[in-house]
PDB file of C-alpha atoms in Angstrom:
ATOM      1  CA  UNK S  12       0.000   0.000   0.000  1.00  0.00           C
ATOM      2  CA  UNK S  13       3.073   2.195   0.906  1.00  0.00           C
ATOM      3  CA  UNK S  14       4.388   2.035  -2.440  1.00  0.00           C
ATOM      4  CA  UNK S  15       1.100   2.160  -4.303  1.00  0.00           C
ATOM      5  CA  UNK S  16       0.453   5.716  -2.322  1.00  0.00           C
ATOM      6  CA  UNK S  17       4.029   6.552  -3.481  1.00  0.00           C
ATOM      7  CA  UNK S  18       3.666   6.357  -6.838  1.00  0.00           C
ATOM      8  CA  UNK S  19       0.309   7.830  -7.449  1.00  0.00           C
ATOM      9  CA  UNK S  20       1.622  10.703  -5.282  1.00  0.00           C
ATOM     10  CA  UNK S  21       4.857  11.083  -8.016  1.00  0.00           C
ATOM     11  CA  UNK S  22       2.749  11.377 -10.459  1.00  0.00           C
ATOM     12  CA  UNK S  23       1.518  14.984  -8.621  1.00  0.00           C
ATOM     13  CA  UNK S  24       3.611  17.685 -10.342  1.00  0.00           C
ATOM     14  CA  UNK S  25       5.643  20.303  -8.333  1.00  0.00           C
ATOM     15  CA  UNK S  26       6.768  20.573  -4.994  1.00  0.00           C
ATOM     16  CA  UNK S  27       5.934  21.151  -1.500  1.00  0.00           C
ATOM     17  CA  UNK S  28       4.333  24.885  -1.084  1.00  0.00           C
ATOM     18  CA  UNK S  29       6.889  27.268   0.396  1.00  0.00           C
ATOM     19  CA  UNK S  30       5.017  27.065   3.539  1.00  0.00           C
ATOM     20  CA  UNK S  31       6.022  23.505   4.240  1.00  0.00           C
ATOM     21  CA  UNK S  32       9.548  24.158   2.924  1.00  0.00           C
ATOM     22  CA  UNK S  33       9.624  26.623   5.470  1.00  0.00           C
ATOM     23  CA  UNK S  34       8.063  24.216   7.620  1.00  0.00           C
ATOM     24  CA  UNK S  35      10.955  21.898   7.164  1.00  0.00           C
ATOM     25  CA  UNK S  36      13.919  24.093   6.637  1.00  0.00           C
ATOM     26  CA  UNK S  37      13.558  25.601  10.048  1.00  0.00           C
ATOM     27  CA  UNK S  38      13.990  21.931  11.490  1.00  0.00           C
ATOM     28  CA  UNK S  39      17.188  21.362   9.355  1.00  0.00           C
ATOM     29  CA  UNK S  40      20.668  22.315  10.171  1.00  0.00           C
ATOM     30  CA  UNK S  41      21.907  24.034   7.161  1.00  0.00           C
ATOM     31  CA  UNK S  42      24.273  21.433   6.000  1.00  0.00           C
ATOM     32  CA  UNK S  43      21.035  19.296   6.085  1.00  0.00           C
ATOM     33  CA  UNK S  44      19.063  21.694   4.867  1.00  0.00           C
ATOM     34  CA  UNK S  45      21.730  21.603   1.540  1.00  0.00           C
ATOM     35  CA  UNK S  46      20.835  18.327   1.078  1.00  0.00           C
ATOM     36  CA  UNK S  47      17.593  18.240   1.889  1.00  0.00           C
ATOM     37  CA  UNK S  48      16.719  20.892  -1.152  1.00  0.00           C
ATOM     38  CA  UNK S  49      18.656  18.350  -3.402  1.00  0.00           C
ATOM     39  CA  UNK S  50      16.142  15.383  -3.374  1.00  0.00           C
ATOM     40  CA  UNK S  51      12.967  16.207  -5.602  1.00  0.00           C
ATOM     41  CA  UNK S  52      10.219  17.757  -5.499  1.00  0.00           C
ATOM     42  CA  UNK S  53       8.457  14.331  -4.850  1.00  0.00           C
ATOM     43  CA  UNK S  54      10.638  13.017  -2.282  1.00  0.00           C
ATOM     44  CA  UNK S  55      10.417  16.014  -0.385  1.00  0.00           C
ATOM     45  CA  UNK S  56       6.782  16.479  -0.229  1.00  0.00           C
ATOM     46  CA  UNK S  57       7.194  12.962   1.088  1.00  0.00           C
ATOM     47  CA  UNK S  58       9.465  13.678   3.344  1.00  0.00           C
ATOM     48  CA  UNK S  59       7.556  16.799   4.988  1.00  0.00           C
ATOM     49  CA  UNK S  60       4.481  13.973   4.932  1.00  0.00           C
ATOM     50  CA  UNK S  61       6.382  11.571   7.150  1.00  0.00           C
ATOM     51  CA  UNK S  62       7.840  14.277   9.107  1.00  0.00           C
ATOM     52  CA  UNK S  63       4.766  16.081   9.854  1.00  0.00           C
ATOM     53  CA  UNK S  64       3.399  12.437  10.878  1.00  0.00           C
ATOM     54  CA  UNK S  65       6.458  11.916  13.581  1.00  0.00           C
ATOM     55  CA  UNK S  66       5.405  15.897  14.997  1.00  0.00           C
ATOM     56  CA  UNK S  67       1.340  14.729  15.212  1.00  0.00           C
ATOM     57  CA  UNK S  68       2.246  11.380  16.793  1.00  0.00           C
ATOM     58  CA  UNK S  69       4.540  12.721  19.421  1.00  0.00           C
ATOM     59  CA  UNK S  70       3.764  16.332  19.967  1.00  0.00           C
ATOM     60  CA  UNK S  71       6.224  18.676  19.672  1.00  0.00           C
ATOM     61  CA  UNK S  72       9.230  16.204  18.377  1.00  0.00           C
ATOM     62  CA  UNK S  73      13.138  17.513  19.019  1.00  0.00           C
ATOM     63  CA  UNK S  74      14.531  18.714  15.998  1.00  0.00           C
ATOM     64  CA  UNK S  75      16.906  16.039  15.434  1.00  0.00           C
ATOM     65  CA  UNK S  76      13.899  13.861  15.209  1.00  0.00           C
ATOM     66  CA  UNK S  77      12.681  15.993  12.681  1.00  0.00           C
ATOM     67  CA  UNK S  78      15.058  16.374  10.571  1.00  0.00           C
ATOM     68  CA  UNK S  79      15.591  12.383  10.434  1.00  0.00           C
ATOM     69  CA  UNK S  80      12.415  12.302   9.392  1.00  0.00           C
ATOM     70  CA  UNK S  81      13.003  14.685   6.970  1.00  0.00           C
ATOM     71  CA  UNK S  82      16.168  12.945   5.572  1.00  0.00           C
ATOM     72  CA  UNK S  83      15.091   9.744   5.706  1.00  0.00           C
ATOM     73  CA  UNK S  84      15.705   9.161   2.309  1.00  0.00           C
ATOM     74  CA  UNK S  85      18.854  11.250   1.359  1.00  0.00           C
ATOM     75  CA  UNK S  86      20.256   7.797   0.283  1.00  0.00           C
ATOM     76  CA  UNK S  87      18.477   8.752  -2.942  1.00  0.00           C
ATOM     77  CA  UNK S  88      20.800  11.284  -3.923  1.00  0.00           C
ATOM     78  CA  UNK S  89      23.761   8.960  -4.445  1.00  0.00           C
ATOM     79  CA  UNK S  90      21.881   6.351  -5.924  1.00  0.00           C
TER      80      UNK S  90
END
């Protein structure tokens, strides 16, 4: 199911609004943040999904936390 949800959200064109980049840049470091604006526009709408999940399941998450959420799939970048 995780992967179906995936791929019908890729097919979505353009990125997360700047409100959610916000959103997620102000949890990053900016050496992460560097990264972060590196994956696509998919991957990090995805990312601010799962991230946004963590904060709503645990209340107000530490930012490390957050940002793991948010770079959970950096791997991408080299692959």
């Amino acid at each position: 199911m995780h992967l179906l949800r995936r791929f019908f959200g890729s097919l979505r064109i353009g990125g997360p609004s700047g409100a959610d980049q916000r959103w997620a840049v102000h949890h990053l470091l900016p050496a992460e943040a560097d990264l972060w604006v590196r994956l696509s526009d998919v991957d990090r709408s995805h990312a601010i999904t799962v991230a946004r999940r963590v904060v709503d399941r645990l209340g107000e998450a530490e930012r490390p936390l957050v940002a793991a959420a948010l770079l959970h799939d950096i791997g991408k970048l080299t692959s």
